[in-house]
Coordinates of C-alpha atoms in Angstrom, one line a residue:
Chain T
M1 CA -20.8 -8.8 -35.8
K2 CA -18.9 -12.6 -36.3
W3 CA -16.9 -13.5 -33.5
S4 CA -13.5 -13.6 -35.8
N5 CA -14.1 -10.1 -36.1
I6 CA -13.7 -9.5 -32.0
K7 CA -11.7 -12.7 -31.2
Y8 CA -8.8 -11.1 -30.0
L9 CA -10.5 -7.8 -28.7
V10 CA -12.9 -10.1 -26.2
F11 CA -9.4 -12.0 -25.1
R12 CA -7.8 -8.6 -24.5
R13 CA -10.4 -6.7 -22.8
F14 CA -11.1 -10.2 -20.4
V15 CA -7.3 -10.5 -19.4
Q16 CA -7.2 -6.8 -18.5
I17 CA -10.2 -6.7 -16.6
S18 CA -9.1 -10.2 -15.0
F19 CA -6.0 -8.5 -13.7
L20 CA -7.4 -5.6 -12.2
F21 CA -10.0 -8.1 -10.6
L22 CA -7.5 -10.3 -9.2
Y23 CA -5.5 -7.4 -7.6
A24 CA -8.8 -5.6 -5.9
M25 CA -9.9 -9.2 -4.4
G26 CA -6.1 -9.6 -3.5
N27 CA -6.5 -6.3 -1.7
Y28 CA -10.1 -6.6 -0.4
Y29 CA -10.4 -9.9 0.2
G30 CA -6.7 -11.2 0.8
W31 CA -6.9 -13.5 -2.7
K32 CA -3.4 -15.0 -3.0
L33 CA -3.9 -15.3 -6.6
L34 CA -2.0 -11.8 -7.5
Q35 CA -1.4 -9.2 -4.6
G36 CA 0.2 -6.0 -5.1
D37 CA -0.1 -3.8 -8.3
L38 CA 1.5 -3.4 -11.5
S39 CA 4.5 -1.8 -10.1
S40 CA 5.4 -4.9 -8.3
S41 CA 3.4 -7.7 -7.4
I42 CA 3.3 -11.2 -5.9
L43 CA 1.8 -14.3 -8.1
F44 CA 0.2 -17.5 -6.3
G45 CA 1.7 -16.1 -3.0
K46 CA 5.3 -16.8 -4.5
I47 CA 6.7 -15.8 -7.5
P48 CA 7.9 -11.7 -7.8
L49 CA 6.8 -9.8 -10.5
S50 CA 8.2 -6.2 -11.0
D51 CA 7.4 -3.3 -13.5
P52 CA 11.1 -3.0 -15.3
L53 CA 10.7 0.8 -15.4
A54 CA 10.0 1.5 -12.3
T55 CA 13.0 -0.9 -11.0
L56 CA 15.4 1.2 -13.5
Q57 CA 14.2 4.4 -12.0
I58 CA 14.7 3.1 -8.4
L59 CA 18.1 2.2 -9.5
S60 CA 19.0 5.2 -11.4
T61 CA 18.2 7.5 -8.1
G62 CA 21.1 5.1 -6.6
A63 CA 19.5 3.3 -3.9
L64 CA 19.8 -0.6 -3.8
V65 CA 16.3 -1.9 -4.4
G66 CA 15.7 -5.2 -2.6
A67 CA 16.1 -8.7 -4.4
N68 CA 12.4 -9.4 -4.6
V69 CA 12.1 -6.4 -7.0
L70 CA 14.9 -7.0 -9.2
V71 CA 14.3 -10.8 -9.5
G72 CA 10.5 -9.9 -10.2
A73 CA 12.0 -7.0 -12.8
M74 CA 13.9 -10.0 -14.4
I75 CA 10.9 -12.4 -14.7
I76 CA 8.8 -9.7 -16.5
S77 CA 11.9 -8.4 -19.0
L78 CA 12.3 -12.4 -20.0
F79 CA 8.5 -13.1 -20.1
Y80 CA 8.3 -10.1 -22.6
G81 CA 11.4 -10.4 -24.4
I82 CA 11.1 -14.1 -25.6
I83 CA 7.3 -14.4 -25.8
G84 CA 5.0 -11.5 -25.4
G85 CA 6.8 -8.7 -26.9
R86 CA 4.7 -5.3 -26.5
A87 CA 2.0 -7.4 -25.1
F88 CA 1.9 -5.5 -21.7
C89 CA 0.3 -2.3 -23.5
S90 CA -2.4 -4.4 -25.0
W91 CA -3.4 -7.2 -22.7
V92 CA -2.3 -6.2 -19.5
C93 CA -2.4 -2.4 -19.2
P94 CA -5.3 -0.7 -17.9
V95 CA -5.0 2.5 -19.6
N96 CA -5.1 0.8 -22.9
M97 CA -9.2 0.6 -22.1
V98 CA -9.1 4.1 -21.9
T99 CA -7.2 5.1 -24.8
D100 CA -9.0 2.4 -27.0
L101 CA -11.9 3.7 -26.1
A102 CA -11.1 7.2 -27.3
A103 CA -9.7 6.1 -30.4
W104 CA -13.1 4.3 -31.1
L105 CA -14.6 7.4 -30.7
R106 CA -12.6 9.2 -32.6
R107 CA -13.3 6.6 -35.6
K108 CA -17.3 7.0 -34.6
L109 CA -17.1 10.7 -34.2
L110 CA -15.1 11.3 -37.8
I111 CA -12.9 13.3 -35.8
D112 CA -9.8 12.1 -38.0
K113 CA -11.5 13.7 -40.9
I114 CA -12.4 17.1 -39.7
E115 CA -9.4 18.3 -36.9
R116 CA -6.7 20.1 -37.5
K117 CA -3.7 17.3 -37.6
I118 CA -1.4 18.0 -35.0
W119 CA 1.7 16.1 -35.6
I120 CA 4.0 14.8 -33.0
S121 CA 6.6 12.4 -33.2
R122 CA 6.3 8.9 -32.0
N123 CA 9.9 8.6 -30.5
I124 CA 8.6 11.1 -27.8
R125 CA 8.4 7.9 -25.5
Y126 CA 11.9 7.0 -25.9
Y127 CA 13.1 10.8 -24.7
M128 CA 10.3 10.4 -22.1
L129 CA 11.7 7.2 -21.2
V130 CA 15.9 8.7 -20.7
L131 CA 14.3 11.5 -19.1
A132 CA 12.3 9.7 -16.6
L133 CA 15.8 8.2 -15.6
I134 CA 17.4 11.3 -15.4
V135 CA 14.7 13.1 -13.3
S136 CA 14.6 10.4 -11.3
A137 CA 18.5 10.4 -10.6
I138 CA 18.0 14.3 -10.2
S139 CA 14.9 14.3 -7.7
G140 CA 16.0 11.2 -5.8
M141 CA 12.5 9.5 -6.4
A142 CA 11.2 7.4 -9.2
A143 CA 9.8 10.0 -11.3
F144 CA 7.4 8.3 -13.7
E145 CA 6.1 6.7 -11.0
V146 CA 4.6 9.9 -9.7
I147 CA 2.7 10.9 -12.7
S148 CA 2.0 7.5 -14.3
P149 CA -1.5 7.1 -15.0
I150 CA -0.9 3.7 -15.4
T151 CA -0.6 3.2 -11.5
I152 CA -3.0 5.7 -10.7
L153 CA -5.6 3.9 -12.5
N154 CA -4.5 0.3 -11.1
R155 CA -4.1 1.5 -7.6
G156 CA -7.5 3.5 -8.4
V157 CA -9.2 0.1 -8.9
V158 CA -7.5 -1.7 -6.1
F159 CA -7.1 1.2 -3.4
G160 CA -9.8 3.6 -4.0
F161 CA -9.7 6.5 -6.7
G162 CA -8.5 10.2 -5.6
M163 CA -7.9 13.4 -7.4
G164 CA -5.4 11.6 -9.5
G165 CA -8.4 10.1 -11.6
G166 CA -8.5 13.5 -13.2
L167 CA -5.5 12.6 -15.3
L168 CA -7.0 9.9 -16.9
I169 CA -10.0 11.9 -17.7
A170 CA -7.2 14.3 -19.6
I171 CA -5.6 11.7 -21.0
F172 CA -8.8 10.6 -22.9
L173 CA -9.5 13.7 -24.0
F174 CA -5.7 14.1 -25.5
D175 CA -6.1 11.0 -27.2
L176 CA -9.8 12.4 -28.4
F177 CA -9.1 15.5 -29.3
V178 CA -5.7 16.2 -29.2
V179 CA -3.4 13.4 -31.1
K180 CA -4.4 10.1 -32.4
N181 CA -3.3 7.2 -30.0
G182 CA -1.4 10.3 -28.3
W183 CA -0.7 8.6 -25.0
C184 CA 0.0 5.1 -26.0
G185 CA 1.5 5.3 -29.4
H186 CA 3.8 8.3 -28.7
I187 CA 4.4 9.5 -25.5
C188 CA 3.9 6.7 -22.6
P189 CA 7.6 5.7 -21.6
L190 CA 6.6 2.5 -20.3
G191 CA 5.4 1.6 -23.6
G192 CA 8.6 2.6 -24.9
M193 CA 9.9 0.5 -22.4
H194 CA 8.3 -2.4 -23.2
S195 CA 8.8 -1.7 -27.1
L196 CA 12.3 -2.2 -26.5
I197 CA 12.5 -5.1 -24.4
G198 CA 9.9 -6.9 -26.3
K199 CA 11.8 -6.2 -29.7
Y200 CA 13.2 -9.8 -30.4
S201 CA 9.7 -12.0 -29.1
I202 CA 8.8 -14.6 -30.8
I203 CA 5.0 -14.0 -31.2
R204 CA 4.1 -11.8 -34.0
V205 CA 1.8 -11.0 -36.2
S206 CA 2.5 -12.0 -40.0
H207 CA 1.4 -10.6 -43.2
N208 CA 0.3 -12.9 -46.1
S209 CA 0.0 -10.1 -49.2
D210 CA -1.1 -12.9 -51.5
N211 CA -4.3 -12.7 -49.8
C212 CA -4.4 -9.2 -49.1
T213 CA -7.4 -7.2 -50.9
L214 CA -5.7 -3.8 -49.8
C215 CA -9.1 -2.8 -47.5
M216 CA -6.8 -0.8 -45.4
K217 CA -9.1 -1.7 -42.4
C218 CA -6.2 -2.9 -40.6
K219 CA -4.7 0.4 -40.9
D220 CA -7.3 1.8 -39.8
V221 CA -7.8 0.4 -36.2
C222 CA -3.8 -0.2 -35.8
P223 CA -2.8 1.9 -32.8
E224 CA 0.8 1.7 -34.1
V225 CA 0.2 2.4 -37.6
E226 CA 3.8 2.5 -38.8
V227 CA 4.5 -1.4 -37.9
L228 CA 1.9 -2.2 -40.8
G229 CA 4.2 -0.8 -43.6
M230 CA 4.3 -4.0 -45.7
I231 CA 0.6 -4.2 -46.0
G232 CA -0.3 -5.2 -49.7
K233 CA 3.6 -5.0 -50.4
R234 CA 5.3 -8.0 -48.9
S235 CA 5.0 -11.2 -47.0
E236 CA 6.6 -11.2 -43.9
F237 CA 6.5 -10.6 -40.1
V238 CA 5.5 -7.5 -38.2
S239 CA 8.8 -6.8 -36.5
R240 CA 9.1 -3.4 -35.5
K241 CA 9.4 -3.5 -32.2
E242 CA 6.3 -1.1 -31.9
C243 CA 3.8 -3.5 -32.6
T244 CA 1.7 -4.2 -29.3
N245 CA 0.6 -7.5 -30.2
C246 CA -3.1 -6.5 -29.9
G247 CA -4.4 -8.6 -32.9
R248 CA -7.0 -5.7 -33.9
C249 CA -5.1 -6.3 -37.3
V250 CA -5.7 -9.8 -37.2
D251 CA -9.2 -9.4 -35.9
V252 CA -10.6 -7.1 -38.7
C253 CA -8.7 -8.6 -41.5
D254 CA -11.6 -10.7 -43.3
D255 CA -9.0 -12.0 -46.1
D256 CA -7.2 -14.3 -43.9
A257 CA -4.1 -12.3 -44.6
L258 CA -2.8 -11.3 -41.2
N259 CA -2.4 -14.1 -38.3
F260 CA -0.3 -14.6 -35.1
H261 CA 2.7 -16.8 -35.7
L262 CA 6.3 -18.0 -34.2
R263 CA 8.5 -15.7 -35.7
K264 CA 11.3 -17.6 -38.0
F265 CA 14.4 -16.0 -37.5
L266 CA 16.5 -18.5 -39.2
E267 CA 14.9 -18.4 -42.8
K268 CA 15.7 -14.6 -43.2
Chain F
M1 CA 24.3 33.9 -44.5
A2 CA 21.5 34.1 -46.8
K3 CA 20.4 37.5 -48.9
K4 CA 17.3 38.7 -49.1
G5 CA 15.4 37.3 -51.4
K6 CA 17.4 34.4 -52.0
K7 CA 15.8 31.3 -50.6
V8 CA 17.5 29.4 -47.7
E9 CA 19.0 26.1 -48.5
I10 CA 18.3 23.4 -45.8
T11 CA 21.3 21.2 -46.2
S12 CA 21.5 17.7 -44.1
R13 CA 24.2 19.0 -42.2
R14 CA 21.9 22.0 -41.1
R15 CA 19.0 19.8 -40.8
F16 CA 21.0 17.4 -38.1
F17 CA 22.1 20.3 -35.9
T18 CA 18.8 22.0 -35.9
D19 CA 17.3 18.7 -35.1
I20 CA 19.7 18.4 -32.3
A21 CA 18.8 21.5 -30.9
Y22 CA 15.2 20.8 -31.3
S23 CA 15.0 17.7 -29.2
A24 CA 17.7 18.8 -26.8
G25 CA 15.6 22.1 -26.2
L26 CA 12.3 20.3 -26.0
A27 CA 13.9 17.7 -23.5
T28 CA 15.2 20.3 -21.3
M29 CA 11.8 22.1 -21.2
G30 CA 10.2 18.9 -20.2
G31 CA 12.9 17.6 -17.6
L32 CA 12.5 21.0 -15.7
L33 CA 9.2 21.0 -15.4
W34 CA 9.0 17.6 -14.6
A35 CA 11.8 17.7 -12.2
G36 CA 9.9 20.6 -10.7
Y37 CA 6.8 18.9 -10.1
T38 CA 8.6 15.5 -8.7
Q39 CA 10.2 17.8 -6.1
K40 CA 7.1 19.3 -5.2
A41 CA 5.4 15.9 -5.1
K42 CA 7.2 14.8 -2.0
S43 CA 5.5 14.2 1.3
S44 CA 4.8 16.8 3.5
P45 CA 7.2 16.3 6.4
L46 CA 4.6 15.6 8.7
T47 CA 3.8 12.2 7.1
L48 CA 3.8 8.7 9.3
R49 CA 5.3 6.1 7.1
P50 CA 4.9 2.5 8.0
P51 CA 7.1 0.5 10.7
A52 CA 11.0 -0.2 9.8
A53 CA 10.4 2.5 6.9
L54 CA 13.8 3.8 5.8
E55 CA 14.6 7.5 6.5
E56 CA 12.1 9.4 4.3
K57 CA 14.8 10.1 1.8
D58 CA 15.6 6.9 1.0
F59 CA 12.2 5.8 1.7
L60 CA 11.0 7.5 -1.2
K61 CA 13.9 6.4 -3.3
L62 CA 13.1 2.6 -2.9
C63 CA 9.3 2.7 -2.5
I64 CA 8.2 1.1 -5.7
K65 CA 4.1 1.8 -4.4
C66 CA 3.2 -1.9 -5.0
G67 CA 0.6 -1.4 -2.0
L68 CA 1.8 -4.5 -0.5
C69 CA 2.0 -3.4 2.8
A70 CA -1.4 -1.4 2.8
E71 CA -3.1 -4.6 1.7
A72 CA -0.8 -7.1 4.5
C73 CA -2.2 -4.5 7.0
H74 CA -5.8 -4.5 5.6
N75 CA -5.8 -8.6 5.3
R76 CA -4.1 -9.6 8.7
P77 CA -6.2 -11.6 11.0
S78 CA -6.0 -9.3 13.7
N79 CA -8.2 -7.1 11.6
I80 CA -11.3 -8.9 11.4
D81 CA -14.3 -7.3 12.6
R82 CA -15.7 -10.2 15.0
D83 CA -19.3 -8.8 14.6
T84 CA -19.1 -8.9 10.7
G85 CA -16.6 -11.0 9.8
K86 CA -15.1 -8.7 7.1
P87 CA -11.7 -7.0 7.5
K88 CA -12.0 -3.3 9.3
K89 CA -10.7 -0.1 8.0
S90 CA -6.9 -0.7 7.9
T91 CA -4.2 1.3 9.3
L92 CA -2.1 1.9 6.1
K93 CA -3.5 3.9 3.1
M94 CA -1.9 4.3 0.0
A95 CA -1.2 8.4 -0.8
K96 CA -3.7 9.8 -3.4
A97 CA -3.1 12.7 -5.2
E98 CA -4.8 15.2 -2.7
D99 CA -3.5 13.6 0.6
N100 CA -0.6 15.9 0.6
V101 CA 1.8 12.4 0.6
T102 CA 3.8 11.2 -2.5
I103 CA 1.3 9.5 -4.8
G104 CA 1.1 6.2 -4.2
T105 CA 3.2 5.6 -0.8
P106 CA 1.8 4.4 2.2
F107 CA 1.1 6.1 5.4
F108 CA -1.4 6.3 8.4
T109 CA -3.3 9.1 10.4
P110 CA -3.6 7.3 13.7
R111 CA -6.5 9.9 15.0
D112 CA -8.5 7.5 12.4
V113 CA -6.9 4.3 12.6
P114 CA -3.7 3.8 14.9
C115 CA -1.0 1.1 14.2
Y116 CA -1.7 -1.9 16.4
M117 CA 1.8 -3.0 16.5
C118 CA 1.5 -6.6 15.4
D119 CA 4.0 -9.4 16.5
D120 CA 4.5 -10.7 13.2
I121 CA 4.6 -6.9 11.5
P122 CA 2.9 -8.5 8.2
C123 CA 3.4 -4.8 6.2
V124 CA 7.2 -4.9 6.8
T125 CA 7.8 -8.6 5.9
V126 CA 5.9 -8.4 2.7
C127 CA 7.8 -5.5 1.3
P128 CA 9.6 -6.6 -2.1
S129 CA 11.9 -3.2 -2.7
E130 CA 13.1 -3.1 1.4
A131 CA 11.9 0.6 1.6
L132 CA 10.7 -1.0 4.8
D133 CA 13.7 -2.6 6.5
I134 CA 13.4 -5.7 8.4
T135 CA 16.5 -5.4 10.1
K136 CA 15.2 -2.2 12.0
V137 CA 12.8 -4.3 13.7
T138 CA 14.5 -7.1 14.1
N139 CA 16.4 -8.4 17.5
K140 CA 19.7 -8.7 16.8
K141 CA 20.7 -10.9 19.4
T142 CA 17.4 -13.7 19.1
G143 CA 17.1 -13.1 14.8
E144 CA 13.3 -12.7 16.0
L145 CA 11.2 -9.7 15.2
D146 CA 10.3 -7.2 17.9
F147 CA 7.8 -4.9 17.6
K148 CA 8.8 -2.5 20.7
M149 CA 11.7 -1.2 17.7
M150 CA 9.4 0.2 15.8
D151 CA 9.8 3.8 15.3
M152 CA 7.1 5.3 13.4
G153 CA 7.4 8.8 15.0
L154 CA 6.9 10.6 18.8
A155 CA 3.9 11.3 20.8
V156 CA 3.8 14.8 22.0
V157 CA 1.4 16.0 24.8
D158 CA 0.2 19.9 24.1
S159 CA 0.0 20.5 28.0
N160 CA -2.5 23.4 27.3
S161 CA -5.2 21.5 25.8
C162 CA -5.0 17.9 28.0
I163 CA -7.4 18.4 30.6
A164 CA -5.3 15.8 33.0
F165 CA -3.1 18.8 33.3
W166 CA -6.2 20.9 34.0
G167 CA -6.7 18.4 37.0
I168 CA -9.4 16.5 35.4
Q169 CA -9.1 12.8 36.0
C170 CA -8.3 11.2 32.6
D171 CA -5.6 8.4 31.9
A172 CA -7.1 7.3 28.4
C173 CA -3.8 7.8 26.6
Y174 CA -2.0 5.9 29.5
R175 CA -4.4 3.0 28.9
A176 CA -4.7 2.8 25.6
C177 CA -0.4 2.7 25.2
P178 CA 0.5 -0.7 24.2
L179 CA 3.7 0.0 26.2
M180 CA 2.0 1.1 29.4
D181 CA 4.3 2.7 32.2
K182 CA 7.0 2.5 29.3
A183 CA 6.2 4.9 26.7
I184 CA 3.5 6.9 28.5
K185 CA 4.2 7.4 32.4
L186 CA 1.9 9.2 34.9
E187 CA 3.3 11.9 36.9
Y188 CA 1.8 12.8 40.1
D189 CA 1.9 16.2 41.1
R190 CA 0.1 18.2 44.0
N191 CA -3.1 20.5 42.8
E192 CA -2.1 24.0 44.5
R193 CA -5.4 24.9 43.2
T194 CA -7.9 23.0 45.3
G195 CA -4.8 22.0 47.6
K196 CA -6.3 18.3 48.1
H197 CA -6.0 16.7 44.4
A198 CA -3.3 15.2 42.5
F199 CA -2.7 16.2 38.8
L200 CA -1.9 12.8 36.8
K201 CA 0.1 14.0 33.9
P202 CA 0.9 11.8 31.2
V203 CA 4.7 12.3 29.9
V204 CA 5.9 10.2 26.9
S205 CA 9.5 8.7 27.2
M206 CA 11.3 9.1 23.7
Y207 CA 13.1 6.0 24.3
D208 CA 10.2 3.5 24.4
C209 CA 7.8 5.7 22.4
T210 CA 7.2 3.8 18.7
G211 CA 4.7 6.8 17.3
C212 CA 1.9 3.7 16.8
G213 CA -0.7 6.3 17.7
M214 CA -3.2 4.6 20.2
C215 CA -2.9 7.4 22.5
E216 CA -3.8 9.9 19.8
N217 CA -6.5 7.5 18.8
A218 CA -7.8 7.2 22.3
C219 CA -7.5 11.1 23.4
V220 CA -11.0 12.5 24.8
T221 CA -10.3 16.0 23.3
E222 CA -12.2 17.2 20.5
K223 CA -8.9 17.6 19.0
A224 CA -5.8 15.0 19.9
A225 CA -4.1 17.0 23.0
I226 CA -1.6 14.1 22.6
F227 CA -0.6 13.1 18.8
V228 CA 2.1 11.7 16.6
L229 CA 4.8 13.3 14.9
P230 CA 7.5 12.4 13.0
R231 CA 10.7 12.3 15.1
E232 CA 12.7 14.4 12.7
I233 CA 9.9 16.9 13.4
A234 CA 9.1 16.1 17.3
L235 CA 13.0 16.2 18.4
G236 CA 15.2 18.7 18.8
R237 CA 19.2 18.3 18.5
P238 CA 21.5 19.8 20.8
G239 CA 24.6 19.7 18.5
D240 CA 28.0 19.1 19.8
H241 CA 28.5 22.1 21.7
Y242 CA 26.5 20.9 25.1
V243 CA 27.4 17.7 26.7
K244 CA 26.2 16.3 29.9
G245 CA 29.5 15.9 31.6
W246 CA 28.0 13.5 33.8
D247 CA 26.8 11.1 31.5
K248 CA 29.5 8.5 30.2
K249 CA 27.1 7.6 27.0
D250 CA 26.6 11.3 25.9
Q251 CA 30.3 12.0 25.9
Q252 CA 30.9 8.9 23.5
R253 CA 28.1 10.9 21.8
V254 CA 30.4 14.0 21.2
A255 CA 33.7 12.1 21.2
N256 CA 34.2 12.8 17.5
R257 CA 33.9 16.8 17.6
V258 CA 36.5 18.8 16.3
D259 CA 37.3 22.3 17.9
K260 CA 36.5 23.9 14.5
D261 CA 32.8 22.5 14.6
I262 CA 32.2 24.0 18.1
T263 CA 33.7 27.2 17.8
T264 CA 31.6 29.9 16.5
H265 CA 33.8 32.0 13.8
D266 CA 32.0 35.0 12.5
K267 CA 32.0 38.5 12.0
R268 CA 31.1 39.5 15.4
S269 CA 33.4 36.8 16.8
A270 CA 36.6 38.3 15.4
K271 CA 36.4 41.0 17.9
K272 CA 37.0 40.9 21.4
P273 CA 34.2 41.3 24.0
E274 CA 36.7 43.6 26.1
D275 CA 36.5 45.7 23.2
Y276 CA 33.1 46.6 23.6
L277 CA 33.7 47.9 27.0
N278 CA 36.9 49.6 26.6
R279 CA 36.9 50.9 22.9
E280 CA 33.1 51.4 22.8
L281 CA 33.1 48.9 19.5
E282 CA 29.7 48.6 18.3
Y283 CA 28.9 44.8 17.5

């Protein structure tokens, strides 16, 4: 295996595990680098960071949330909105490791080739997003935060797992046996939120169809395969908002046809 | 209507309306399940929250489940074990799915670890969402934090299982109380059974008790005979019908009552009591 074929994968795992590690150290040993969890945290003991979706849900219950949470959600939205795109999903979210493992096993066990195809819409996440806000308003409690496997896994590492850990196994099995990339690519409303936030971000994968040999390795590994519609046809940026900037396609491409670039808005 | 044997044509208009019905139906189904589960996932009313927590309803709206309060509680200097130099098990825990408390929200169980009522109240000062409201523990005159203003719950004594009420000498809760002689007082009573001993009965003052649970933690009986309950559970409410006529403050409490709120109007009250005697009306 060449380094250039796993570069971004290794970077991503390093970043994901670092986040969990720093959160855990923040709790167990009081490190001031990163405290709290992905719902809301304090960076370097000063800068507030908050999950924009959790914040929206709290606001939709009709409660006026503290200024630190609002500022934190703003900072996160600006960062991903301008720079990162949907990078939260592939570079930070710990559930990505669970669902990536399921997707990898699917390829190794050739499950895609033998299973009965179950089709569900990739737009479910946006319905879930709206539903999360409506249900929060009705029930007076941030609705997705009660069932979110993201925070369950995150808190599991930082504060100890409970029975909620079973939900992660369920999602793993769902992704493995029911729908390919089922959770992250179809259902998760936080993924929907980050898709919307990161729609116009400047860091994007760009495709050079002159170099492309149509090997389709990129489409094999892409968790949001619709975003690669231009492969072998047009040289352009992967501009659909669902792209998680995971860089897996850049990794597997042996022909230098896919790379990260800063999006140029003016040329179009 | 399509006739038998004729293929039904799916026009774009038909597709449009069917799609809308399909999406709306699925969303309603999911929403109902989800809303039902969310209601079910609310905490048991016996949950004890961190100091300065808002009323449970508002607390659940605001808490973002970040765990900063639990971390502050775990890493406060006073939680370091002097022997090992490591933090001990801390008061505040983050609820897991099996705790019967809304998942990811902070709570504590005094019988395991009580709240030590820190002067600097680190759990409250760190809360980013203001679900723990610092104004509830800030003295309005001095502007300083005052741990005596905490109200996590109220200690309740089960006089049947409290051995001090039996006449056996025990003042564990009284000694453990951080507000000794205020929140827990000892009431002296003559022990008629022996004729020469005294009862030293612990009595909790609802005005001073913060619900920290030091007493519950210290209680020597197998299952604590003094325990903390949320105030909503532990206290009754006399309503506006009853007033302490000798107490100015209590009169202010019911100052705004209106006649219709304190006069009973039901099927029974429509009849006059005399009629029961004079006309033998059944109630």
